[in-house]
mmCIF file of C-alpha atoms in Angstrom:
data_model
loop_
_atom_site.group_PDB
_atom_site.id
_atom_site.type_symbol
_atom_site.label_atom_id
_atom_site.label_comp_id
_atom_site.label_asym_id
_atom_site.label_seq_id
_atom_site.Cartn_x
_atom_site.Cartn_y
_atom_site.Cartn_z
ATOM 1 C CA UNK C 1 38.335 32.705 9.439
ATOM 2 C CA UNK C 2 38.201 32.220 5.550
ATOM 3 C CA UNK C 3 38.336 28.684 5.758
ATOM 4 C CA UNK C 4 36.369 28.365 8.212
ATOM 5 C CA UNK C 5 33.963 29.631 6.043
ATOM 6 C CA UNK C 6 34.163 28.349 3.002
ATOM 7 C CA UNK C 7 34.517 24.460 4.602
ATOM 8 C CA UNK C 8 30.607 25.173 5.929
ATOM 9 C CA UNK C 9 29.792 26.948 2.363
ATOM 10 C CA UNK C 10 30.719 23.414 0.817
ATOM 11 C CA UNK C 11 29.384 21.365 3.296
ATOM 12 C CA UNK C 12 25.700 23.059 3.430
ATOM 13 C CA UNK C 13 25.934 22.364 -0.675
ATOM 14 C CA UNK C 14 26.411 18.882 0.040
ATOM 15 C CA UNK C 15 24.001 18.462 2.618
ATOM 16 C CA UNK C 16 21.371 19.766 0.448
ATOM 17 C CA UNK C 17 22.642 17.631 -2.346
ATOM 18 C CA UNK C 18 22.067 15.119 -0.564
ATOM 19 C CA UNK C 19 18.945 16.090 1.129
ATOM 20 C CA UNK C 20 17.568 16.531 -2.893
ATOM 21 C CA UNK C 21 19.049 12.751 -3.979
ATOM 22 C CA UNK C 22 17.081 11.225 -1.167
ATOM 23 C CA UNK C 23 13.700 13.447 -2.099
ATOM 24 C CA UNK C 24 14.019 12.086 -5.663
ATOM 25 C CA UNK C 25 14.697 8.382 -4.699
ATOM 26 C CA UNK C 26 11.878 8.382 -2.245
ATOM 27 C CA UNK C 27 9.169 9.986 -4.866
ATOM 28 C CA UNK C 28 10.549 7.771 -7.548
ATOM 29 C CA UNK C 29 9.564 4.622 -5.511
ATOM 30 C CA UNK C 30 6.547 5.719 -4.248
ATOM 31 C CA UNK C 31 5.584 7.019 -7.766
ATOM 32 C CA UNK C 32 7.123 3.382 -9.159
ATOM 33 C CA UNK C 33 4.655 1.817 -6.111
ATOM 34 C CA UNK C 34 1.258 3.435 -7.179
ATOM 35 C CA UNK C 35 2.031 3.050 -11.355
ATOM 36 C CA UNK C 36 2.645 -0.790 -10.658
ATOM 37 C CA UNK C 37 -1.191 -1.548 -11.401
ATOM 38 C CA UNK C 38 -1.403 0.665 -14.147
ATOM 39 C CA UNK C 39 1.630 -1.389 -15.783
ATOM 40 C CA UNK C 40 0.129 -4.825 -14.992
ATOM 41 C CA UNK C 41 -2.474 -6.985 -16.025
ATOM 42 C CA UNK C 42 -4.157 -7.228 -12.725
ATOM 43 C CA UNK C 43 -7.006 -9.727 -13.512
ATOM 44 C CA UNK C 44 -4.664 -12.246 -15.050
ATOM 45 C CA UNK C 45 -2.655 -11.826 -11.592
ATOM 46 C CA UNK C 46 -6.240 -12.435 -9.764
ATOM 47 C CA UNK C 47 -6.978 -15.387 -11.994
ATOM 48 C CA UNK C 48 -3.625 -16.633 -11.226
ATOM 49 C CA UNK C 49 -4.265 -16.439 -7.464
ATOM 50 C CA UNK C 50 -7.839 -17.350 -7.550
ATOM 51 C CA UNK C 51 -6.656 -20.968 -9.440
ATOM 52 C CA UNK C 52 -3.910 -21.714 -6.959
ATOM 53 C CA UNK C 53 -6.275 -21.230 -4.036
ATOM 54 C CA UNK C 54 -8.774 -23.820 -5.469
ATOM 55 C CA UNK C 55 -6.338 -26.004 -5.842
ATOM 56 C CA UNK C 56 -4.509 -25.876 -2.456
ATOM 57 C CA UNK C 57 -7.439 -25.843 -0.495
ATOM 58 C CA UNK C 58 -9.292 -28.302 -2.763
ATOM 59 C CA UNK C 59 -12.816 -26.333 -2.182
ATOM 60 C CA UNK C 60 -15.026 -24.293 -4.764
ATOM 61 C CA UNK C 61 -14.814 -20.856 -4.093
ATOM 62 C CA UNK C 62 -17.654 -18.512 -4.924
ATOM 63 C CA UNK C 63 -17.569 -14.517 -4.201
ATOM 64 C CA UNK C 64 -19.595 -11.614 -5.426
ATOM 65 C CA UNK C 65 -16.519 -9.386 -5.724
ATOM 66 C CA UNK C 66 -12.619 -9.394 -5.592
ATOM 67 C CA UNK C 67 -10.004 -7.054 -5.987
ATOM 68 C CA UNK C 68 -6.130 -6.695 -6.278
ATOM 69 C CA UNK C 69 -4.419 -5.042 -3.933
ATOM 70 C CA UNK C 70 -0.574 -3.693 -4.179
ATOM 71 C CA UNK C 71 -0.001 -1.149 -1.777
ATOM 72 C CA UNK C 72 0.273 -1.195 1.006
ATOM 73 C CA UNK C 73 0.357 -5.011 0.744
ATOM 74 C CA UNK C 74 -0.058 -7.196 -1.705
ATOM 75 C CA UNK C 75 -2.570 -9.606 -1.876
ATOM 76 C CA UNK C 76 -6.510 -10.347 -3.485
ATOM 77 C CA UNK C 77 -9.354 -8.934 -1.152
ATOM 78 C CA UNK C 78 -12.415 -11.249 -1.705
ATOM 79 C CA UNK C 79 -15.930 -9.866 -0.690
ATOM 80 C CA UNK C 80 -18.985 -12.216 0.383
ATOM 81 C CA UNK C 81 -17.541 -15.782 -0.001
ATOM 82 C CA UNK C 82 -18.503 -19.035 0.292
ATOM 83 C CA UNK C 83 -16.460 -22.087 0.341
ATOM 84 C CA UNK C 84 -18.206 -25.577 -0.564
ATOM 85 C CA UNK C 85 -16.566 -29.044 -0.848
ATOM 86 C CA UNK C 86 -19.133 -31.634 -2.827
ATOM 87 C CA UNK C 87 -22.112 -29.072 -2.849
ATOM 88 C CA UNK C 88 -21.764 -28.493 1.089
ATOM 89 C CA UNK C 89 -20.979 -24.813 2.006
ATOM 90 C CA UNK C 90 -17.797 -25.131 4.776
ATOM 91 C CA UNK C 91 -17.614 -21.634 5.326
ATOM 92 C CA UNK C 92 -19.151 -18.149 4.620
ATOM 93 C CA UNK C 93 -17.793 -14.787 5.299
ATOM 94 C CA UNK C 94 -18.332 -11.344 4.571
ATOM 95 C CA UNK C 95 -14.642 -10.544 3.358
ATOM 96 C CA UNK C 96 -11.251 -12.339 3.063
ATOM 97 C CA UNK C 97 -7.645 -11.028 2.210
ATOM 98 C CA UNK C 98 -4.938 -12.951 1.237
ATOM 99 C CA UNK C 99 -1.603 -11.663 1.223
ATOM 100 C CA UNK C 100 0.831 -12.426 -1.439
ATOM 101 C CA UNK C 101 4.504 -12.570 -1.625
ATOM 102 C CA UNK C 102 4.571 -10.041 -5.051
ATOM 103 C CA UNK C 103 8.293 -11.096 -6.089
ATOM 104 C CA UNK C 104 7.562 -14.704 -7.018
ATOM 105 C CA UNK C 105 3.803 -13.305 -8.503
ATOM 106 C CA UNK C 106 5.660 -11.633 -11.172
ATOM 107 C CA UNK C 107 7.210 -14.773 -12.403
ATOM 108 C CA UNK C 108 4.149 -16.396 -12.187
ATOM 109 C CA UNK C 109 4.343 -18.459 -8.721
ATOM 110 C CA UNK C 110 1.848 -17.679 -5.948
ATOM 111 C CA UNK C 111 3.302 -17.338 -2.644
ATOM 112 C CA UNK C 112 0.714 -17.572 0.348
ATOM 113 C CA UNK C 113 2.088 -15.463 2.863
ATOM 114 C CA UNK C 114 -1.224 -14.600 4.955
ATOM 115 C CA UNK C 115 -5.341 -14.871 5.296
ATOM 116 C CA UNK C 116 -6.733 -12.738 6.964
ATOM 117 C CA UNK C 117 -10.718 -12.331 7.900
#
């Protein structure tokens, strides 16, 4: 009976061992997550996307607001925007996101991944 006993004593100590590893590592990435645009430059990020979507789509892009996004994905959310090739407006809308790819953003590559309207 003894062993018995004791084999469950060490077993609940590593189950909640266990149990405690996986609390930290989950609050350390979700704590990692929501400090990542308080340890970036964010507008240099949006300047960076805003240049490489000019020049991809070839049209001159005009908004009244924009904002990075991180979480839960990444990508620039633009607000009232108008697209114009030679002075002619091609399209208007009331918001736009487009999703990044956020590895290949930190070393300075834009990765399209999505547009959304």
């Amino acid at each position: 009976m003894r062993v018995h006993h004791s084999i469950f004593k060490y077993t609940k100590k590593i189950f909640i061992g266990i149990a405690f590893l996986i609390l930290f590592l989950v609050s350390s990435v979700l704590i990692l997550v929501y400090s990542i645009p308080y340890m970036m430059d964010l507008e240099a990020y949006k300047k960076l996307i805003f240049k490489e979507i000019q020049e991809r789509t070839e049209l001159k892009i005009e908004f009244s607001d924009s904002d990075i996004e991180i979480f839960p994905i990444p990508g620039i959310s633009f607000k009232y925007i108008n697209l114009s090739k030679d002075g002619d407006v091609v399209a208007s809308m009331n918001q736009v996101f487009i999703q990044v790819a956020i590895i290949p953003l930190l070393s300075g590559k834009v990765d399209l991944t999505g547009v959304y309207l």
